[in-house]
Coordinates of C-alpha atoms in Angstrom, one line a residue:
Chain U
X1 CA 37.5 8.4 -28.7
X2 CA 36.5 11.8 -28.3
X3 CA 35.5 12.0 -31.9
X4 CA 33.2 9.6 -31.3
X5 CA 30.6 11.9 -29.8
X6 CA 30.7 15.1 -30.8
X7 CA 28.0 16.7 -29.9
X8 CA 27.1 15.7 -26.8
X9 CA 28.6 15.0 -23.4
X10 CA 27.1 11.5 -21.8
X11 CA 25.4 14.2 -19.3
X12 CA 23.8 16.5 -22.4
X13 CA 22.9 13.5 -24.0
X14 CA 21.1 11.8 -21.3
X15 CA 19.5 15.1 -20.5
X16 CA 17.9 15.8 -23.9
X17 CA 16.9 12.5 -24.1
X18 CA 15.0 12.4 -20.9
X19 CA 13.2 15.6 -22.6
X20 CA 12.3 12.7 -25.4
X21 CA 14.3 15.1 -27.9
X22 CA 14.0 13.6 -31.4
X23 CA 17.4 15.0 -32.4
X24 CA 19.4 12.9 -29.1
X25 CA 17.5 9.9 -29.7
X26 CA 18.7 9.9 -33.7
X27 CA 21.8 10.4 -32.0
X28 CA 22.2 7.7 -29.7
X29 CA 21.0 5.4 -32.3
X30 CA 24.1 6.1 -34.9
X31 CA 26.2 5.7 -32.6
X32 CA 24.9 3.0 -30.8
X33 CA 23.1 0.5 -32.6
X34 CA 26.0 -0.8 -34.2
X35 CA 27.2 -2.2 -30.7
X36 CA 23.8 -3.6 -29.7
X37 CA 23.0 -5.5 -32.7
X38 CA 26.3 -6.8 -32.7
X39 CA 25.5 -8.5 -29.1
X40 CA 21.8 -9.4 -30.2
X41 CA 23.2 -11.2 -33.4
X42 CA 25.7 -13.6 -31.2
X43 CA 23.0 -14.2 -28.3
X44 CA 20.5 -14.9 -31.1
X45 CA 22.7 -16.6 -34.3
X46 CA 19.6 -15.6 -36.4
X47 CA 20.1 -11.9 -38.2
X48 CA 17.1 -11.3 -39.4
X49 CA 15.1 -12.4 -35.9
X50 CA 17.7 -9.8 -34.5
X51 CA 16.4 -7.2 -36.2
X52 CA 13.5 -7.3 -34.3
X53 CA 15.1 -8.2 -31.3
X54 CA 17.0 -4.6 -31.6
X55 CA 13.6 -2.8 -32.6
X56 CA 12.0 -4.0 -29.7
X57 CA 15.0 -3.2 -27.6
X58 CA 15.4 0.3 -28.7
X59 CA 11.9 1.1 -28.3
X60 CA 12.0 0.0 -24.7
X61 CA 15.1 2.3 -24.4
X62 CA 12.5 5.1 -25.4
X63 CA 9.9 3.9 -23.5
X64 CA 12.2 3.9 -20.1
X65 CA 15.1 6.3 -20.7
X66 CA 13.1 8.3 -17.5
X67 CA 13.6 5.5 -15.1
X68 CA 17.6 5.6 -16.3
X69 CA 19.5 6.8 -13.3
X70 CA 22.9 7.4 -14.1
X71 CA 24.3 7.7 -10.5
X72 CA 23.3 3.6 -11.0
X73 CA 25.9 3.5 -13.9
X74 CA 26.7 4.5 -17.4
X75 CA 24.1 5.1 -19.9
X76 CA 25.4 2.6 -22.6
X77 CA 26.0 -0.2 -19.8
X78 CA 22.5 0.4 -19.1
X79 CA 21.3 0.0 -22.4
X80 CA 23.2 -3.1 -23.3
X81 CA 21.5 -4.8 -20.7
X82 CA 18.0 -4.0 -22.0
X83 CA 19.6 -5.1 -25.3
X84 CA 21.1 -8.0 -24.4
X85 CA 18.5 -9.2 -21.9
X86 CA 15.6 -8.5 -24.5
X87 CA 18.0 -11.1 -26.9
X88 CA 18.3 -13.4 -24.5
X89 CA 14.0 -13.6 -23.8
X90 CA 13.5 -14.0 -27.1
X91 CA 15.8 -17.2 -27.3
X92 CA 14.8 -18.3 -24.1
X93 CA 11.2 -17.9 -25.9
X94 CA 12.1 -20.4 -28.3
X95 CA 13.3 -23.1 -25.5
X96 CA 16.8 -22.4 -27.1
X97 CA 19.7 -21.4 -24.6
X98 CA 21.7 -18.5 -25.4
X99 CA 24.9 -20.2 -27.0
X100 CA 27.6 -19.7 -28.9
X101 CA 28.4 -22.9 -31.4
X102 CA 31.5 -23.1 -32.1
X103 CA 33.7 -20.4 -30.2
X104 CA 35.6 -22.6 -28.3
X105 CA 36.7 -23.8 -31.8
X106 CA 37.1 -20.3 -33.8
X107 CA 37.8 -18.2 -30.7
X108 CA 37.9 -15.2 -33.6
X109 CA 34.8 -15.6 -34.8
X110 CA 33.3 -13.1 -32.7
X111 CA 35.1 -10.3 -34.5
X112 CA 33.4 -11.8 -38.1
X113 CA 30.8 -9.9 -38.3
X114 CA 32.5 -6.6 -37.2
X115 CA 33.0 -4.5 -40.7
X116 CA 32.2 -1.3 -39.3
X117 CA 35.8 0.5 -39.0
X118 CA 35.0 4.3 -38.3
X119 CA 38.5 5.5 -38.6
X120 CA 42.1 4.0 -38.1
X121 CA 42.8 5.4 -35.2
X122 CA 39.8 2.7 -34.2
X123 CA 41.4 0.0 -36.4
X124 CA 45.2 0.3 -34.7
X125 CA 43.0 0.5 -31.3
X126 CA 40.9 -2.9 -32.5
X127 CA 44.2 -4.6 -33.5
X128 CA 45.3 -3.8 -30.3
X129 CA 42.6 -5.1 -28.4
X130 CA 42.8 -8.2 -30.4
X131 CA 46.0 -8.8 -29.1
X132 CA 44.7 -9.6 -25.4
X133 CA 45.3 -13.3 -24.7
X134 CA 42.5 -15.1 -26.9
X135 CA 41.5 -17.1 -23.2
X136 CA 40.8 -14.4 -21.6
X137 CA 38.9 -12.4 -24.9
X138 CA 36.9 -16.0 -25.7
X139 CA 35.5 -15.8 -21.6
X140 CA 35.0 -11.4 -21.9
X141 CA 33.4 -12.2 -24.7
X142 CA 31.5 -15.0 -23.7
X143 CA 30.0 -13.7 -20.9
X144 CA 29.6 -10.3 -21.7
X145 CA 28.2 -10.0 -25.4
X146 CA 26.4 -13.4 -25.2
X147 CA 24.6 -13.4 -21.6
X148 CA 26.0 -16.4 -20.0
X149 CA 26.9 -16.4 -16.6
X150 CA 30.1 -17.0 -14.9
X151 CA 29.1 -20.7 -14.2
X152 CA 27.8 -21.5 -17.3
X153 CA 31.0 -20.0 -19.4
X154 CA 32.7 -22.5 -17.2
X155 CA 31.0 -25.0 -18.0
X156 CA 30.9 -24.1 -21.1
X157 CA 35.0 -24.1 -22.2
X158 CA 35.5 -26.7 -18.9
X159 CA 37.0 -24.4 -17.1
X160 CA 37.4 -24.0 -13.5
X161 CA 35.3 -20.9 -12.5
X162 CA 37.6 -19.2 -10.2
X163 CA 39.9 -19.7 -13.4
X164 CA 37.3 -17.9 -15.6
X165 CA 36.6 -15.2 -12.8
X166 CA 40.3 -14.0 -12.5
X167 CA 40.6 -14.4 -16.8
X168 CA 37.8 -12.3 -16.5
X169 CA 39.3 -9.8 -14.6
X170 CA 42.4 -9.3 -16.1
X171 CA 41.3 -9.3 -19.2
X172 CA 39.3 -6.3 -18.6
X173 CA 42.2 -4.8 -16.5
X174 CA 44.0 -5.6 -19.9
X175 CA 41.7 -3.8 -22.1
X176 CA 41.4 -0.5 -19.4
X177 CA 45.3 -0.1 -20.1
X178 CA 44.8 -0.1 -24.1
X179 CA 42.5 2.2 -23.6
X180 CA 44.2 4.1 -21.1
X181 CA 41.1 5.4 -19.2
Chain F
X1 CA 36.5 -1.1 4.6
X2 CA 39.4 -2.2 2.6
X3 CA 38.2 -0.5 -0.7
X4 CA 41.4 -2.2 -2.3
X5 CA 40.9 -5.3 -1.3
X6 CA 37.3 -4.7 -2.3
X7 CA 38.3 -3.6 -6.0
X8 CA 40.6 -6.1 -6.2
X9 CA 37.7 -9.4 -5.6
X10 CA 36.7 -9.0 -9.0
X11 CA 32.8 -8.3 -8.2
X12 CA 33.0 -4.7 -10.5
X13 CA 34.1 -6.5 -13.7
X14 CA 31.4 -9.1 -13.0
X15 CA 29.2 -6.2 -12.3
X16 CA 29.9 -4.3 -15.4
X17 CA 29.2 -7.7 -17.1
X18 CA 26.2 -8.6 -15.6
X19 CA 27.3 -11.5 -13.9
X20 CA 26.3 -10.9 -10.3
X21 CA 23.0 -11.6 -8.5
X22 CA 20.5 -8.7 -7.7
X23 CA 22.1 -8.8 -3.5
X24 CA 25.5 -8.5 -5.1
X25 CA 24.4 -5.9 -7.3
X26 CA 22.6 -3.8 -4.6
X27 CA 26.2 -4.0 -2.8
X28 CA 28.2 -2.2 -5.4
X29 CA 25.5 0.2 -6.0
X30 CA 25.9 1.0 -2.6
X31 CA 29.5 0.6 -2.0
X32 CA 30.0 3.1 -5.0
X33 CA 27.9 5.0 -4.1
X34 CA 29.7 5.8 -0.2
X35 CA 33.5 5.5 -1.6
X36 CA 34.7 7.5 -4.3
X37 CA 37.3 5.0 -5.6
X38 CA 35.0 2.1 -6.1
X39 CA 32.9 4.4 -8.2
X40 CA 36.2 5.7 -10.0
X41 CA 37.2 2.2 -10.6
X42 CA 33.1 1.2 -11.6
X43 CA 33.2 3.6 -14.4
X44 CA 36.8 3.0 -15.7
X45 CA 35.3 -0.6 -16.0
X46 CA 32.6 0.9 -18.0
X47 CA 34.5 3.2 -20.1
X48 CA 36.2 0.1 -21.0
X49 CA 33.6 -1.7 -22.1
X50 CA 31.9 0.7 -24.2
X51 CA 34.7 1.5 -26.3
X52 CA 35.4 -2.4 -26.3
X53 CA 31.9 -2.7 -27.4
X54 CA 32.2 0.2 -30.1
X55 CA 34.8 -1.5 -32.0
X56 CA 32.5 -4.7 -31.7
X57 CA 29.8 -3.5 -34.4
X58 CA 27.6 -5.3 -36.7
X59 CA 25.9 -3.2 -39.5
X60 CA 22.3 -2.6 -38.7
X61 CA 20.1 -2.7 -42.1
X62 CA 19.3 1.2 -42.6
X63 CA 15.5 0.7 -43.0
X64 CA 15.6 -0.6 -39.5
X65 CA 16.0 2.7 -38.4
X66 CA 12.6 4.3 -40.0
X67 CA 10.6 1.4 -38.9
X68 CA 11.6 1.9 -35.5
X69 CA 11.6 6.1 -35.4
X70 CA 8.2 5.9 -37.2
X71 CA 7.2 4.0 -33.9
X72 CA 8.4 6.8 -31.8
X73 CA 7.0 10.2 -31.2
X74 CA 8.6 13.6 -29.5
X75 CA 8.8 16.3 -28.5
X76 CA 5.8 16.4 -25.3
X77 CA 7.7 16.1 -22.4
X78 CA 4.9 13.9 -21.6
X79 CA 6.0 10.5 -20.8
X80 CA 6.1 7.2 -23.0
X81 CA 3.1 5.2 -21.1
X82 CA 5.1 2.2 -20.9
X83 CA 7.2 1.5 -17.5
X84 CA 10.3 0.2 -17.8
X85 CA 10.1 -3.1 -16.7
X86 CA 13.6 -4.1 -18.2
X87 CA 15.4 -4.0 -15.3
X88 CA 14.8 -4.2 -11.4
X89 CA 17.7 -2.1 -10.5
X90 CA 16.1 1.4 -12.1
X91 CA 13.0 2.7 -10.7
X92 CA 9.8 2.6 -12.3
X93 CA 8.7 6.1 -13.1
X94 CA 5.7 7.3 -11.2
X95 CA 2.2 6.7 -13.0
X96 CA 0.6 10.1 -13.1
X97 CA 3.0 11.7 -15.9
X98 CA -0.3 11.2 -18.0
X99 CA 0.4 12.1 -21.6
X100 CA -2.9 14.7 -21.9
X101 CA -1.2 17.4 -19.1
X102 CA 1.6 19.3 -21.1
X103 CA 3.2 20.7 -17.6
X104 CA 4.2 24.2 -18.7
X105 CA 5.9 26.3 -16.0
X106 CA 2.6 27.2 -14.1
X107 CA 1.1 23.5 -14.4
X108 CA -0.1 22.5 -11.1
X109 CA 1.4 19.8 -10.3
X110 CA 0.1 17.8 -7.5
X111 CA 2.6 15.2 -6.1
X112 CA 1.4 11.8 -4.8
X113 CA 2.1 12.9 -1.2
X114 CA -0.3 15.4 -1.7
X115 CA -2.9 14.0 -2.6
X116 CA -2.4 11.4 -0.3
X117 CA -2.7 14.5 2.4
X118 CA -6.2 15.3 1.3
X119 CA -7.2 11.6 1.2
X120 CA -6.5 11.2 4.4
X121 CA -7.7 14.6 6.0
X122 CA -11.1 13.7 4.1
X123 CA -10.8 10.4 5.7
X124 CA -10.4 11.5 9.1
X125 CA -13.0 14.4 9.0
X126 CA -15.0 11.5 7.7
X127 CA -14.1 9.5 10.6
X128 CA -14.7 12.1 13.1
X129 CA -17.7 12.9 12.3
X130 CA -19.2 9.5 12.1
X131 CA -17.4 9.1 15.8
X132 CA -19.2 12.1 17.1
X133 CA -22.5 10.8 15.3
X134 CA -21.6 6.9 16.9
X135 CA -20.7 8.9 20.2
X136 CA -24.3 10.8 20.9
X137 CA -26.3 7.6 19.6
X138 CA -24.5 6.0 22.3
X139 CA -25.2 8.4 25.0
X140 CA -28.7 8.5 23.9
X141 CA -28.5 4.9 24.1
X142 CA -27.0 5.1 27.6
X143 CA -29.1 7.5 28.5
X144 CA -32.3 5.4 27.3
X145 CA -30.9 2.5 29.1
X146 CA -30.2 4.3 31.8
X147 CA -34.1 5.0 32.3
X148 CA -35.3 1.7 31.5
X149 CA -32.9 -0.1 34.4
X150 CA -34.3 2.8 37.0
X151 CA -38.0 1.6 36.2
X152 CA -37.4 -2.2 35.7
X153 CA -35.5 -1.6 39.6
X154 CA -38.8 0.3 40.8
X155 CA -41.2 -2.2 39.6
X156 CA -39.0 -5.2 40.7
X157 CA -38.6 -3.1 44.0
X158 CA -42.2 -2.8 44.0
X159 CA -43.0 -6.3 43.0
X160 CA -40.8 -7.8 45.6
X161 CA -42.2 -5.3 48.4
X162 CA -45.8 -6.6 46.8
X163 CA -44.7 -10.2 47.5
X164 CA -43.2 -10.0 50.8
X165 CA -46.5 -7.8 51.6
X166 CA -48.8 -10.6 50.4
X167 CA -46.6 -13.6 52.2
X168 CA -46.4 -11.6 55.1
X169 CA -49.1 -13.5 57.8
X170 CA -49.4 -10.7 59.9
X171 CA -50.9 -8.1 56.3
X172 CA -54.3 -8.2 56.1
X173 CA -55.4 -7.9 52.2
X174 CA -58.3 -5.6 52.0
X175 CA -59.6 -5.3 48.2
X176 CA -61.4 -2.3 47.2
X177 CA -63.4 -2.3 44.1
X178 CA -64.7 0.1 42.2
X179 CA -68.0 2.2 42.9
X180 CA -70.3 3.4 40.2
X181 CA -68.1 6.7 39.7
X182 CA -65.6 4.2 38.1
X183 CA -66.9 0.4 37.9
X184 CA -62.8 -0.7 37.0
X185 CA -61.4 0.6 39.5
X186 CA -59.3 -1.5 41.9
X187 CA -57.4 -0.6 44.8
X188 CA -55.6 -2.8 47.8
X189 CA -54.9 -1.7 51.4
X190 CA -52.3 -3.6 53.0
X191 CA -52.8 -3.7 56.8
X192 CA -49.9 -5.0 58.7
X193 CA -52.3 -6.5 62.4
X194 CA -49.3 -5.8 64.3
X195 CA -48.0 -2.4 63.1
X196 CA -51.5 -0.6 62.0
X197 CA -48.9 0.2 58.8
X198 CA -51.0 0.6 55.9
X199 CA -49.7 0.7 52.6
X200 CA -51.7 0.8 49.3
X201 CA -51.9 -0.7 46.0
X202 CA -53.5 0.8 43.7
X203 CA -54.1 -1.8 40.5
X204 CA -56.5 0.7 38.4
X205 CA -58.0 4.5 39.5
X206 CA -58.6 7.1 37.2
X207 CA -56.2 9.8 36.9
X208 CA -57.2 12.7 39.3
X209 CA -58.3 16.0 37.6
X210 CA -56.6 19.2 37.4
X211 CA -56.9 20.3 41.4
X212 CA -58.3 17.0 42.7
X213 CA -56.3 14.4 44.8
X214 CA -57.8 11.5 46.2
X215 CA -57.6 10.6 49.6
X216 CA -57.9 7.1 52.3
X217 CA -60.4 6.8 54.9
X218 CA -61.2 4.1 57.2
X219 CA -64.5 3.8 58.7
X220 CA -64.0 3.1 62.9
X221 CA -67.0 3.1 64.9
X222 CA -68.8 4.1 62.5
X223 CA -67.1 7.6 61.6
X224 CA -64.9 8.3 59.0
X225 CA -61.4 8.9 59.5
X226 CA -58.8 10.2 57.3
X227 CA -55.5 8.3 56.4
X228 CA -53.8 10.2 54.3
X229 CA -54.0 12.0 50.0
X230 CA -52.3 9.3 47.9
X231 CA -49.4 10.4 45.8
X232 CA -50.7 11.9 42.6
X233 CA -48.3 9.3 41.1
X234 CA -49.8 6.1 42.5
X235 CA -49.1 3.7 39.9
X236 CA -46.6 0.8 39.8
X237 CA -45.8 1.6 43.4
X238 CA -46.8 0.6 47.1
X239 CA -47.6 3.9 49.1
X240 CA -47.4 4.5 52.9
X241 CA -50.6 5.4 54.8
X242 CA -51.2 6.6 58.1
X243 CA -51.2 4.1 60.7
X244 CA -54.6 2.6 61.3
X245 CA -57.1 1.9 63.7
X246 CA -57.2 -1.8 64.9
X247 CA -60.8 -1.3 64.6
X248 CA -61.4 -0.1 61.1
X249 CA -64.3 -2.1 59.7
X250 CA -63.8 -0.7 55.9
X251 CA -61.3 1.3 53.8
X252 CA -62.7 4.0 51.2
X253 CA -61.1 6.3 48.6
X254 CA -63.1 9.9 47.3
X255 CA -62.1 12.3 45.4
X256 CA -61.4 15.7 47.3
X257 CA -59.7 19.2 46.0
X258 CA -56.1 18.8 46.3
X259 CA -54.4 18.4 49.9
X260 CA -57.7 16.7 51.0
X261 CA -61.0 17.4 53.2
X262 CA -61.3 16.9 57.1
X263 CA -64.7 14.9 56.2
X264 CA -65.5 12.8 53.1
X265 CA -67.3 14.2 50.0
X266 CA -69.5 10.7 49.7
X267 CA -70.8 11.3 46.2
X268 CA -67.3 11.2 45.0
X269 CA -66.4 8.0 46.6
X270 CA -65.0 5.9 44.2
X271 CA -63.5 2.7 46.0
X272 CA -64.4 0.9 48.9
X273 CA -63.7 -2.7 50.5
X274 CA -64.8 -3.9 53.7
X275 CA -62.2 -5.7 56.1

């Protein structure tokens, strides 16, 4: 994955951006908005209204990058949630709750919209990835990319939600040994 | 602490997905923050879902990007005006990064505590001097007060010496009015029968000139005889004669140079009152 960023370590990159550098802000949005709009799309279902959603959402990553502390966490786990908490407001804002149709039925369809393949070393990692138990990827998923909490993912697939906590968990234990970090 | 155990629960994967409550939250800030491995294990978790979320992508339109850079503007140091209100857990930055100061090396820059240093200095020099003002009005005040309680206690003293004089059977009033030197003038002896005390109240009389004092006589047998220079300060007080004759037939005050005369000047008479 080192590829993936070469220019700047997470440290240089949140330091030039904290000096509102132009350059480290084009930067972080190559390589980044991909991943946001992705989540925005499945919290919203509505493409074009995500658009705006991710507009909105990286300008309040400009507008706040100084109150980013990164002893608190990474810098992309922080921008997610300002992503995917600015999706969720503006569903919320439309008396919709954040769902996700059909996904107990096309537990795949999550990965549908994901055409953006940098390299193959990516693609043999992605077909990898998609190899984690598709329980445990439906509930990562779920909760993660489409804001629902624990109880409501539960509720959701009807399962218990000490069940969807320890799914949780291991699938993301899973996914920490594909990527062998 | 079992940091194992502790790892182990499951709260850093919820954490990392931002499934916990803001308590929960605060916990593993703080927890990774004292024990290294909970923080090693935090960011692991992190790592993970990055690149999990990098091979998640959706194409974003490419226009999108110059609408929202042409929103945007760099370079200043100065701060975007907005706070971040996105999320509780990051602090809001300070207000006072105001976008007109360009803080080169030498800028002065005054931090909140500061300020707050010369507020309050300004606020207790403020303070103090009002105190001191609030401090000698009071005095004054005291001091005023002070006065007015002495004087109402002499005149009730007085008053009260007046009334016991006047209920007294035994004090004979004698009123002496005022001659032709000063038609208003009043004064009253007050003759104890028993005692021959004499005291005096003196209700109106000129003030005495410059070198003057004006002194009591009683007429016995015919013959002046002196009782005594009143007080150059007479008013609003009883004062004590000599002792008196059980004959005296009148009581008479002139006006004689200062520390009196053995015989009466009798064109400077100015009360008299017969008993």
């Amino acid at each position: 994955m080192a590829t993936q960023r070469p220019n700047y370590s997470e440290e240089d990159l949140v330091e030039s951006l904290k000096q509102n550098d132009r350059v480290a802000f084009e930067y972080l949005y190559d390589h980044y908005s991909g991943a946001l709009f992705n989540v925005i799309c499945k919290v919203l279902r509505d493409n074009e209204k995500a658009e705006d959603v991710l507009q909105d959402a990286f300008l309040k990553i400009w507008k706040s990058i100084t109150s980013y502390d990164p002893a608190k966490g990474r810098l992309f786990t922080w921008m997610l949630n300002i992503a995917r908490n600015s999706a969720i407001d503006a569903v919320r804002s439309e008396g919709r709750k954040p769902g996700m149709d059909d996904i107990t039925e096309n537990p795949d369809r999550t990965d549908q919209n994901a055409t953006y393949q940098p390299s193959t070393s990516t693609l043999d990692l992605k077909a990898l990835v998609d190899t984690l138990r598709p329980e445990r990827k439906v509930l990562v998923d779920l909760v993660y990319f489409q804001g629902y909490t624990q109880e409501e993912a539960s509720k959701e697939l009807d399962i218990p939600l000490g069940t969807v906590k320890s799914r949780i968990r291991t699938a993301l234990q899973d996914l920490k040994l594909y990527f062998k970090l | 602490m079992n940091t194992r155990d502790y790892i182990e629960s499951g709260i850093l994967e919820e954490y990392v997905l931002g499934a916990v409550s803001s308590q929960e939250r605060q916990e593993v800030e703080c927890l990774s923050k004292v024990y290294p491995e909970v923080k090693a294990e935090l960011t692991r978790l992190e790592e993970t879902l990055e690149q999990y979320a990098l091979l998640h992508q959706t194409p974003v339109p490419a226009r999108l990007k110059n609408d929202i850079f042409a929103q945007m503007t760099f370079g200043s140091i100065a701060e975007p005006q907005e706070a971040a209100d996105i999320q509780e857990t990051y602090v809001r930055p300070m207000p006072g990064g105001s976008t007109e100061i360009q803080p080169g090396p030498t800028a002065a820059v005054r931090p909140l505590w500061a300020m707050m240093a010369v507020a309050a200095s300004v606020l207790l020099a403020i303070f103090a001097g009002w105190a001191a003002y609030q401090m000698s009005q009071t005095r004054a005040q005291n001091d005023q007060l002070a006065a007015e309680m002495s004087e109402l206690r002499q005149r009730a003293e007085y008053n009260e010496a007046l009334a016991a004089n006047y209920r007294n059977p035994d004090v004979k009033v004698v009123r002496m009015p005022g001659l032709d030197k000063a038609p208003e003038s009043i004064v009253v002896a007050l003759w104890n029968q028993k005692t021959n005390d004499v005291l005096l109240d003196v209700q109106n009389l000129p003030v005495a000139p410059a070198g003057k004092q004006y002194q009591l006589w009683t007429i016995v047998d015919g013959k002046p005889v002196d009782m005594g220079m009143l007080d150059q300060e007479f008013s609003n007080r009883l004062l004590h004669m000599k002792s008196s004759s059980p004959n005296a037939v009148a009581f008479a005050i002139t006006l004689e140079k200062e520390g009196g005369s053995p015989n009466p000047t009798m064109e400077e008479m100015y009360v008299m009152g017969k008993v």
